[in-house]
Every structure is written in structure tokens, then in C-alpha cells.
Short mmCIF file of C-alpha atoms in Angstrom, two decimals:
data_model
loop_
_atom_site.label_atom_id
_atom_site.label_comp_id
_atom_site.label_asym_id
_atom_site.label_seq_id
_atom_site.Cartn_x
_atom_site.Cartn_y
_atom_site.Cartn_z
CA HIS A 60 0.59 106.05 60.82
CA VAL A 61 -0.01 102.36 61.38
CA ALA A 62 2.79 100.63 63.25
CA PRO A 63 2.43 96.86 63.48
CA VAL A 64 4.92 95.58 66.02
CA CYS A 65 7.06 92.61 65.12
CA SER A 66 7.65 89.85 67.64
CA GLU A 67 11.41 90.18 67.52
CA ALA A 68 11.18 93.86 68.50
CA ALA A 69 9.06 92.91 71.47
CA GLY A 70 11.58 90.44 72.83
CA LEU A 71 9.69 87.27 71.82
CA PRO A 72 10.56 85.02 68.89
CA ARG A 73 8.21 84.82 65.94
CA LEU A 74 7.99 81.55 64.10
CA CYS A 75 8.98 82.09 60.48
CA SER A 76 11.39 80.72 57.94
CA HIS A 77 14.28 82.89 59.08
CA HIS A 78 13.65 83.29 62.78
CA LEU A 79 12.78 80.42 65.12
CA ARG A 80 14.01 80.03 68.68
CA ARG A 81 13.47 77.16 71.03
CA GLY A 82 12.32 77.93 74.56
CA ARG A 83 15.26 75.94 75.93
CA ASP A 84 17.53 78.74 74.72
CA LEU A 85 16.36 80.81 77.68
CA THR A 86 15.42 78.31 80.37
CA SER A 87 16.07 74.60 80.43
CA SER A 88 13.60 73.58 83.14
CA MET A 89 11.02 74.85 85.56
CA ASN A 90 13.83 75.30 88.05
CA GLY A 91 15.34 77.85 85.69
CA ILE A 92 12.18 79.71 84.75
CA ALA A 93 12.76 83.40 84.15
CA PRO A 94 11.80 85.87 86.90
CA PHE A 95 8.25 87.21 86.61
CA LYS A 96 9.01 90.85 85.75
CA LEU A 97 5.58 92.27 86.49
CA GLU A 98 5.23 90.51 89.84
CA ARG A 99 8.77 91.51 90.89
CA TYR A 100 7.88 95.12 90.01
CA PHE A 101 4.78 95.00 92.16
CA ALA A 102 6.68 93.29 94.98
CA ARG A 103 8.93 96.33 95.08
CA TYR A 104 6.21 99.00 95.10
CA GLU A 105 2.69 97.68 95.71
CA PHE A 106 2.51 97.84 99.49
CA SER A 107 4.61 100.95 99.98
CA THR A 108 3.12 103.28 97.36
CA ARG A 109 0.12 105.47 98.09
CA TYR A 110 -1.47 105.73 94.66
CA LEU A 111 -1.62 102.48 92.71
CA LEU A 112 -2.60 103.78 89.31
CA CYS A 113 -1.82 100.58 87.45
CA CYS A 114 -3.49 97.71 89.31
CA SER A 115 -5.61 95.34 87.26
CA ASP A 116 -8.03 94.37 90.05
CA PRO A 117 -10.98 96.55 91.03
CA GLU A 118 -11.54 97.94 94.53
CA ALA A 119 -11.48 94.90 96.83
CA VAL A 120 -14.63 93.79 98.64
CA THR A 121 -14.38 93.63 102.44
CA LEU A 122 -15.33 90.49 104.32
CA SER A 123 -18.19 92.21 106.11
CA GLU A 124 -19.48 93.63 102.83
CA LEU A 125 -19.57 90.18 101.25
CA LEU A 126 -21.21 88.54 104.24
CA GLN A 127 -23.94 91.20 104.23
CA GLN A 128 -24.93 90.59 100.62
CA PRO A 129 -28.52 89.30 100.43
CA ASN A 130 -27.61 86.32 98.25
CA ALA A 131 -24.90 85.31 100.73
CA GLN A 132 -27.33 84.89 103.61
CA PRO A 133 -28.37 81.28 102.84
CA LEU A 134 -24.67 80.32 103.05
CA LYS A 135 -24.13 81.85 106.49
CA PRO A 136 -24.55 78.49 108.33
CA LEU A 137 -21.96 76.91 106.05
CA TRP A 138 -19.57 79.77 106.83
CA GLU A 139 -20.18 79.85 110.58
CA ASN A 140 -19.83 76.08 111.03
CA LEU A 141 -16.96 75.64 108.61
CA SER A 142 -14.36 73.01 109.46
CA LEU A 143 -10.81 74.21 108.84
CA ALA A 144 -9.79 70.82 107.54
CA TYR A 145 -8.39 69.72 104.20
CA THR A 146 -10.79 70.19 101.28
CA GLU A 147 -11.61 68.12 98.20
CA SER A 148 -8.74 68.39 95.73
CA ALA A 149 -10.92 69.33 92.75
CA GLY A 150 -12.85 71.90 94.76
CA LEU A 151 -15.90 72.27 96.97
CA PRO A 152 -18.74 70.46 95.14
CA GLN A 153 -21.20 73.35 95.61
CA LEU A 154 -18.58 75.74 94.21
CA ARG A 155 -17.96 73.54 91.18
CA GLN A 156 -21.70 73.49 90.54
CA GLU A 157 -21.86 77.27 90.76
CA ILE A 158 -18.89 77.61 88.39
CA ALA A 159 -20.57 75.30 85.86
CA ALA A 160 -23.68 77.49 86.06
CA GLN A 161 -21.65 80.45 84.77
CA TYR A 162 -21.49 78.72 81.37
CA LYS A 163 -24.06 77.32 78.93
CA THR A 164 -22.53 73.92 78.18
CA VAL A 165 -20.41 72.98 81.21
CA GLU A 166 -20.99 70.28 83.84
CA PRO A 167 -19.58 70.51 87.39
CA GLU A 168 -17.12 67.67 86.77
CA GLN A 169 -15.59 69.65 83.87
CA ASN A 170 -13.88 72.21 86.10
CA VAL A 171 -11.22 72.17 88.79
CA VAL A 172 -10.90 74.90 91.41
CA LEU A 173 -7.43 76.33 92.08
CA ALA A 174 -5.49 79.59 92.20
CA PRO A 175 -5.56 81.28 88.77
CA GLU A 176 -1.77 81.35 88.40
CA GLU A 177 -1.65 77.71 89.45
CA GLY A 178 -4.17 76.95 86.75
CA ILE A 179 -1.86 78.34 84.08
CA TYR A 180 1.17 76.54 85.48
CA LEU A 181 -0.51 73.15 85.78
CA THR A 182 -2.34 73.31 82.46
CA MET A 183 0.81 74.16 80.52
CA ASN A 184 2.70 71.34 82.22
CA ALA A 185 -0.15 68.88 81.67
CA LEU A 186 -0.53 69.71 77.99
CA LEU A 187 2.88 70.68 76.61
CA LYS A 188 6.22 68.99 76.06
CA ASP A 189 9.66 70.01 74.85
CA GLY A 190 9.54 71.08 71.20
CA ASP A 191 5.83 71.90 71.00
CA HIS A 192 4.81 75.07 69.22
CA VAL A 193 2.72 77.67 71.08
CA VAL A 194 1.23 80.92 69.75
CA THR A 195 0.25 83.47 72.38
CA VAL A 196 -1.07 87.02 72.57
CA PHE A 197 1.72 89.41 73.45
CA PRO A 198 2.29 91.51 75.46
CA GLY A 199 0.52 89.58 78.17
CA TYR A 200 0.63 88.06 81.61
CA GLN A 201 4.07 86.48 81.64
CA SER A 202 3.11 82.99 82.76
CA LEU A 203 0.90 82.60 79.68
CA TYR A 204 4.06 82.19 77.60
CA GLU A 205 6.97 81.84 80.05
CA VAL A 206 5.82 78.48 81.46
CA ALA A 207 5.61 77.08 77.93
CA ARG A 208 9.01 78.49 77.09
CA SER A 209 10.58 76.97 80.20
CA ILE A 210 9.21 73.54 79.24
CA GLY A 211 11.11 73.84 75.96
CA CYS A 212 8.33 74.98 73.66
CA MET A 213 8.76 77.18 70.61
CA VAL A 214 6.84 80.36 71.39
CA SER A 215 5.47 82.70 68.72
CA SER A 216 3.85 85.99 69.65
CA TRP A 217 0.61 87.37 68.26
CA MET A 218 1.24 91.09 68.38
CA PRO A 219 -1.20 93.99 68.27
CA VAL A 220 -1.33 96.56 65.50
CA VAL A 221 -0.88 100.00 67.06
CA THR A 222 -2.14 103.09 65.25
CA THR A 223 -0.67 106.38 66.44
CA PRO A 224 -2.84 109.48 65.92
CA THR A 225 -1.55 112.50 64.06
CA GLU A 226 -3.84 114.81 66.04
CA GLY A 227 -5.55 114.40 69.39
CA CYS A 228 -4.83 111.60 71.85
CA SER A 229 -6.91 108.74 70.39
CA GLY A 230 -4.95 105.91 68.86
CA SER A 231 -5.94 102.30 68.42
CA ILE A 232 -4.67 98.90 69.51
CA ARG A 233 -6.13 95.81 67.88
CA PHE A 234 -5.27 92.18 67.23
CA ASP A 235 -5.49 91.09 63.58
CA VAL A 236 -6.67 87.47 63.27
CA GLU A 237 -4.98 87.21 59.89
CA GLU A 238 -1.69 87.80 61.68
CA LEU A 239 -2.59 84.92 63.99
CA ARG A 240 -3.31 82.77 60.93
CA SER A 241 0.18 83.48 59.61
CA LEU A 242 1.75 82.30 62.87
CA VAL A 243 -0.12 79.01 63.27
CA THR A 244 1.41 75.97 61.58
CA PRO A 245 0.13 72.42 61.07
CA SER A 246 2.15 71.40 64.13
CA THR A 247 0.95 74.16 66.50
CA LYS A 248 -0.09 72.58 69.81
CA LEU A 249 -1.61 75.54 71.64
CA ILE A 250 -3.05 79.00 70.93
CA VAL A 251 -3.30 81.29 73.97
CA ILE A 252 -5.81 84.14 73.89
CA ASN A 253 -6.84 86.71 76.51
CA PHE A 254 -9.80 88.99 75.83
CA PRO A 255 -10.54 91.47 77.28
CA HIS A 256 -6.79 91.77 76.96
CA ASN A 257 -4.21 92.52 79.63
CA PRO A 258 -2.65 95.10 79.29
CA THR A 259 -4.25 96.83 76.30
CA GLY A 260 -7.95 96.33 77.08
CA ALA A 261 -8.46 95.15 73.49
CA LEU A 262 -11.47 93.01 72.55
CA LEU A 263 -12.18 90.78 69.58
CA SER A 264 -15.50 90.77 67.80
CA LYS A 265 -17.56 87.59 67.84
CA THR A 266 -16.63 87.03 64.19
CA GLU A 267 -12.93 87.36 65.04
CA LEU A 268 -13.29 84.91 67.94
CA GLU A 269 -14.95 82.42 65.60
CA ALA A 270 -11.98 82.86 63.26
CA VAL A 271 -9.60 81.92 66.09
CA PHE A 272 -11.34 78.55 66.42
CA GLU A 273 -11.40 78.08 62.67
CA ILE A 274 -7.63 78.68 62.59
CA ALA A 275 -7.06 76.31 65.53
CA SER A 276 -9.11 73.57 63.91
CA HIS A 277 -6.79 73.36 60.90
CA SER A 278 -3.89 72.20 63.08
CA GLY A 279 -5.93 70.60 65.84
CA ALA A 280 -4.42 73.06 68.32
CA TYR A 281 -5.85 73.58 71.77
CA VAL A 282 -7.16 77.05 72.59
CA PHE A 283 -6.40 78.36 76.08
CA SER A 284 -8.67 81.34 76.79
CA ASP A 285 -7.77 83.56 79.74
CA GLU A 286 -11.14 85.10 80.65
CA MET A 287 -10.24 86.76 83.94
CA TYR A 288 -11.76 90.09 82.77
CA ARG A 289 -14.80 88.71 80.98
CA THR A 290 -18.16 90.24 82.10
CA LEU A 291 -16.48 93.62 82.75
CA GLU A 292 -17.66 94.91 79.37
CA TYR A 293 -19.11 98.41 79.67
CA ASP A 294 -21.79 97.58 77.12
CA PRO A 295 -23.15 94.01 77.36
CA LYS A 296 -23.44 93.98 73.57
CA ASP A 297 -19.63 93.81 73.40
CA ARG A 298 -19.43 90.68 75.56
CA LEU A 299 -18.06 87.62 73.84
CA PRO A 300 -19.38 84.16 74.63
CA SER A 301 -17.06 82.14 76.78
CA ALA A 302 -14.68 80.14 74.62
CA ILE A 303 -15.86 76.93 76.33
CA ASP A 304 -19.35 77.52 74.89
CA CYS A 305 -18.18 78.01 71.30
CA GLY A 306 -18.30 74.34 70.31
CA TYR A 307 -14.58 73.67 69.88
CA SER A 308 -13.69 70.51 71.82
CA ARG A 309 -10.05 71.42 72.48
CA THR A 310 -10.82 74.49 74.56
CA ILE A 311 -9.48 75.39 77.99
CA VAL A 312 -10.82 78.37 79.94
CA LEU A 313 -9.24 80.17 82.87
CA ALA A 314 -11.37 82.43 85.08
CA GLY A 315 -11.57 83.45 88.72
CA MET A 316 -12.69 85.79 91.47
CA SER A 317 -9.91 88.39 91.30
CA LYS A 318 -10.75 90.82 88.51
CA VAL A 319 -14.53 90.87 88.13
CA HIS A 320 -15.76 90.22 91.64
CA GLY A 321 -13.16 92.22 93.60
CA LEU A 322 -12.03 89.18 95.61
CA PRO A 323 -8.33 88.69 94.71
CA GLY A 324 -7.37 87.82 98.28
CA LEU A 325 -9.33 84.57 98.10
CA ARG A 326 -6.84 83.23 95.52
CA ILE A 327 -9.63 81.25 93.88
CA GLY A 328 -10.01 80.58 90.18
CA TRP A 329 -10.78 77.63 87.95
CA ILE A 330 -9.86 75.76 84.82
CA VAL A 331 -12.71 74.53 82.63
CA THR A 332 -12.24 71.97 79.87
CA LYS A 333 -14.27 69.17 78.29
CA ASP A 334 -11.08 67.15 77.72
CA GLU A 335 -11.41 64.54 80.49
CA LYS A 336 -7.86 63.25 80.08
CA LEU A 337 -6.33 66.72 80.32
CA LEU A 338 -8.42 67.64 83.37
CA LYS A 339 -7.40 64.42 85.11
CA ARG A 340 -3.73 65.18 84.43
CA ILE A 341 -4.12 68.70 85.84
CA GLU A 342 -5.62 67.22 88.99
CA GLU A 343 -2.74 64.74 89.25
CA LEU A 344 -0.12 67.48 88.92
CA ARG A 345 -1.98 69.57 91.48
CA ASP A 346 -0.96 66.97 94.08
CA TYR A 347 2.55 68.41 93.75
CA THR A 348 1.54 72.04 94.27
CA THR A 349 -1.24 73.11 96.67
CA ILE A 350 -3.12 69.76 96.79
CA CYS A 351 -6.35 71.55 97.69
CA ASN A 352 -7.83 74.98 98.33
CA SER A 353 -8.34 76.96 101.52
CA ALA A 354 -11.72 76.01 103.03
CA PRO A 355 -12.66 79.62 103.95
CA SER A 356 -11.70 80.85 100.48
CA GLU A 357 -13.91 78.29 98.79
CA VAL A 358 -16.99 79.21 100.82
CA LEU A 359 -16.38 82.93 100.29
CA ALA A 360 -15.92 82.32 96.55
CA LEU A 361 -19.23 80.45 96.53
CA MET A 362 -20.83 83.49 98.14
CA GLY A 363 -19.12 85.72 95.59
CA LEU A 364 -20.56 83.77 92.66
CA ARG A 365 -24.02 83.74 94.23
CA CYS A 366 -23.66 87.55 94.46
CA ALA A 367 -21.97 87.91 91.07
CA GLU A 368 -24.43 90.43 89.64
CA ALA A 369 -24.14 92.78 92.62
CA LEU A 370 -20.34 92.51 92.81
CA THR A 371 -19.90 93.01 89.06
CA ASP A 372 -22.15 96.07 89.12
CA ARG A 373 -20.11 97.38 92.07
CA SER A 374 -16.88 97.03 90.06
CA LEU A 375 -18.36 98.54 86.91
CA THR A 376 -19.70 101.56 88.78
CA THR A 377 -16.18 102.48 89.91
CA ILE A 378 -14.65 101.61 86.53
CA ARG A 379 -17.07 103.76 84.54
CA SER A 380 -16.59 106.73 86.86
CA ASN A 381 -12.81 106.45 86.69
CA LEU A 382 -12.81 105.97 82.93
CA SER A 383 -14.53 109.34 82.56
CA LEU A 384 -11.81 110.92 84.70
CA LEU A 385 -9.15 109.23 82.60
CA GLU A 386 -10.74 110.39 79.38
CA ARG A 387 -10.66 114.00 80.57
CA PHE A 388 -7.06 113.59 81.70
CA PHE A 389 -5.85 112.30 78.32
CA SER A 390 -7.83 114.96 76.50
CA LYS A 391 -6.13 117.64 78.60
CA HIS A 392 -2.69 116.20 77.87
CA ASP A 393 -3.25 115.04 74.30
CA ASP A 394 0.03 116.63 73.24
CA LYS A 395 1.93 114.16 75.42
CA PHE A 396 -0.08 110.93 75.46
CA ALA A 397 -1.96 108.66 73.06
CA TRP A 398 -4.38 105.96 74.12
CA ASP A 399 -7.10 103.63 72.91
CA LYS A 400 -10.11 103.85 75.21
CA PRO A 401 -11.07 100.26 76.08
CA LYS A 402 -14.53 98.72 75.90
CA ALA A 403 -13.97 96.37 78.82
CA GLY A 404 -11.85 95.59 81.84
CA THR A 405 -9.89 97.66 84.33
CA ILE A 406 -6.73 98.57 82.41
CA CYS A 407 -5.45 100.38 79.35
CA PHE A 408 -2.06 100.76 77.69
CA PRO A 409 -1.40 104.41 76.71
CA TRP A 410 1.91 105.59 75.36
CA LEU A 411 4.16 108.62 75.29
CA LYS A 412 3.86 110.45 71.98
CA SER A 413 7.50 111.46 72.24
CA GLY A 414 8.46 107.82 71.80
CA ASP A 415 10.64 107.98 74.92
CA ALA A 416 10.86 104.91 77.11
CA ALA A 417 8.22 105.04 79.85
CA ASP A 418 10.38 103.37 82.51
CA THR A 419 12.18 106.60 83.41
CA PHE A 420 8.89 108.50 83.51
CA CYS A 421 7.33 105.83 85.73
CA SER A 422 10.27 105.53 88.14
CA ARG A 423 10.51 109.29 88.67
CA LEU A 424 6.74 109.55 89.13
CA VAL A 425 6.63 106.94 91.89
CA GLU A 426 9.66 108.40 93.64
CA GLU A 427 8.47 112.01 93.55
CA LYS A 428 4.68 111.71 93.76
CA GLY A 429 4.00 108.22 95.09
CA VAL A 430 2.03 107.30 91.97
CA LEU A 431 2.65 103.86 90.50
CA LEU A 432 2.32 103.21 86.77
CA LEU A 433 3.52 100.05 85.06
CA PRO A 434 6.06 100.54 82.24
CA ALA A 435 6.01 98.32 79.15
CA GLU A 436 9.39 96.96 80.16
CA ALA A 437 7.65 95.00 82.95
CA TYR A 438 6.00 92.97 80.18
CA GLY A 439 9.24 92.50 78.30
CA TYR A 440 7.59 94.54 75.56
CA ASN A 441 9.94 96.61 73.45
CA ARG A 442 7.49 99.34 72.46
CA LEU A 443 8.90 100.98 75.55
CA SER A 444 6.86 104.18 75.35
CA HIS A 445 3.78 102.28 76.57
CA PHE A 446 2.70 102.04 80.20
CA ARG A 447 -0.26 100.43 81.94
CA VAL A 448 -2.95 102.39 83.76
CA GLY A 449 -5.45 100.67 86.05
CA TYR A 450 -8.73 102.39 86.80
CA GLY A 451 -10.62 100.08 89.13
CA ARG A 452 -9.67 101.65 92.47
CA LYS A 453 -11.70 104.26 94.32
CA ASN A 454 -8.81 106.68 94.94
CA MET A 455 -8.00 107.14 91.28
CA ALA A 456 -9.01 110.83 91.29
CA GLU A 457 -6.33 111.58 93.90
CA GLY A 458 -3.73 109.64 91.96
CA LEU A 459 -4.58 111.44 88.71
CA GLU A 460 -4.30 114.76 90.51
CA GLN A 461 -0.76 113.90 91.60
CA LEU A 462 0.08 112.74 88.07
CA ASP A 463 -1.29 115.98 86.65
CA GLN A 464 0.84 118.00 89.09
CA TYR A 465 3.93 116.05 88.04
CA ILE A 466 3.28 116.76 84.35
CA VAL A 467 2.77 120.48 85.00
CA GLU A 468 5.90 120.70 87.12
CA LYS A 469 8.19 118.68 84.86
CA TRP A 470 6.82 119.18 81.37
CA ALA A 471 5.49 122.75 81.45
CA GLY A 472 6.17 124.42 78.15
#
């Protein structure tokens, strides 16, 4: 049956005539922002658990591997003679040029280099004020809605439609743009999208993406597009254009080195927008956070972008191999799990067919087998039977073997 999930059931308010909640109800200022559930979960387990079967980043590139890439060789003198001084607040000029080259219609001065999470935090604070209305994909990375809520915004959630199979393990998870249309009002200030989506792996079609901008244009809302997983499509035909190249002037794009290139330790990402006033305000607020980036990280990120094709292919090779393993696993256990095989990214969001909450399953699994999955509760998502699986790491086969053993031992018969 088809089971569209309402926002209230997921723990987020939906804007409608009978149900509207101000963000100030939960947090009154940035000082009182709610704990980041997903990051607190990882802080507890990530560096003490052997099999991380839920991470969203692919296998990390080593420093020596990056430095040995052919396209990194011309930058070796810059690396070897690097001054460990302060850097330009908007980012290394060569890096900003390389970032602009990733898009069709972007100039170097239209991006600022920063940590991806910092980009979300600063953009929301630069753009939003108490009482603004924000519509965001949900479930999602918590800062995409929690920062807005803490400012005092009214937050409405654009929820996926989940179809549960009657036979086999294949279900479906999709975002209906007509549902988005019903949430946006003439006063909506911001629409937040994230495709390929974390945690479901869902993608929009190009027609559906165009509809998002058409909907935004009616209220003059900004569109914030989290594109951290873009270019990890398994078939290039499924790749959407970057939102910044879609011709809508009130567009903001977030991207970075963590998910596609396998360089999360650099802590380098960027915000792209053609709104000069907004970009200037982000740069001003940045003076109160990190001020500037790490000089080594910027040069290594520049190398990473110069080697983008090789690093992306590296990630996709592991992802495709692991996805085949995962497909066989879910086929074997189709009486217990349902899932929607993604077309892009490193993560999926399967669920227990029993309807039981996945948090107990996940906690016992990590305690008994050292295998970490991410329960839906870490997203504040009340379809609690869901859990996140990440398939970008090279040791996934070993982790799946331990998971399989657990299922046989605990659920036999």
C-alpha cells in the first residue's frame, strides 16, 4: 500500500490551517539550538566500532594517494612551499576559480569557500529572520532545518511518499512536487532541497526540479540546494543540472569535497550564489566563526578538484560493487526488509517490514556484532522502522557478513 507520511508524525510541524508551530517553541536562540542527533550518535560509536555500515562518505583518499595523482603534479610546488599563515577569508583564489569551473554559469567571485556545515549555518543566519517561513525536505541533515527553527522560523516539512511492497523487498521512496506546492505559501522565504537525498537516496527528475523553481517563483522564495552527493549518479543520464545553472536568480548551492571526492577530512566546501548582497553578508558573518580556511586544506582541495574525474570514478567503483552486495543481501532477506534501490549517492533508507522500531535492532547489532547502522530516530523521523545504510566503504562485505550472522542467529525461523 502507499503510505504518505505526514509531517506531524515525523516530529516536524506542517504549515496548514490547523497546525502551525513557530520555531521559537523549541529553541529561542542559537545558544539554545537543539542537539544534533545524528552527530551525537556518531560521536558515540564512529571511532570505536569496527564496521561502519551507515556512513555517508565514501572510502577516504590518503594524502599520498592524492599527491600521486597525475593532475596534482603541477600543484606540487604550491604544496611544498606552502606558508602556514592565515588565508584569504573568501577562499584561495585558485580554488574559487576551480569551483566556478564546476558550473556552467558561475564566476569565481560568486562562491565562498568554507566548511560545509558552516555554509549551512551562515547562510541561514544571513538570509532568515524570526517569523520567516521555510519548507525543507525531511528527513534530512538536521542543520538544514534546525538552524532555521532556532532563529525563530516556521518550518514545514516536505515528506516522501513511501510505498511498501506486498511481495519481495522492493519498495519505493519518492518526493511528490505537488506536495511541495501545497506547503509553499505567498510568504515562504526559503525552500530547502537535497538531491540526491540524504538519507533515502531519492532523486528528482529534471522536470520535477524545474517544477521546484516554478513553485518558488510564485512566492519569490530562495531555493537552497544541498548538492553534496551530486555527480555520484550511477548512470550519468540521471544527473540533474546544478540548481545554480537553472536560471533562477534566488538560488543558493552547497557542495564540497566530503561525499564525492572522498576528502571529508579537509573540511572544505562552498556556497555558490549570484545574490551579491547575500554572499557579502555570509562573508561578514564568517568573521565570527572560522574567519578563514586551513591553508593545507585549501591546496589539497584544489588538487582534489583538478583530479575530480579520477576521484569520482574511484568512489563510484566501490559504490557500485557494494550496491551489488547490498542488493543480494536484501533479496536474501526480503521477508524482513524492504528498500528502494537508489540511483545515486552512498546511502539508502531501508525499513523493517515488521514495522518495529529500528533503534532496538541497531543498538543490539552494534553491541553484539560491532556493526553500526543509523536508526530513523537519529533523524527525528517517526517512521521508526527505517534505518540508514551506507555503502561507500571498502570493508562493507565484512560488515554485511556480520549483519547476516546476526539475522540468522536472532531471527531464524
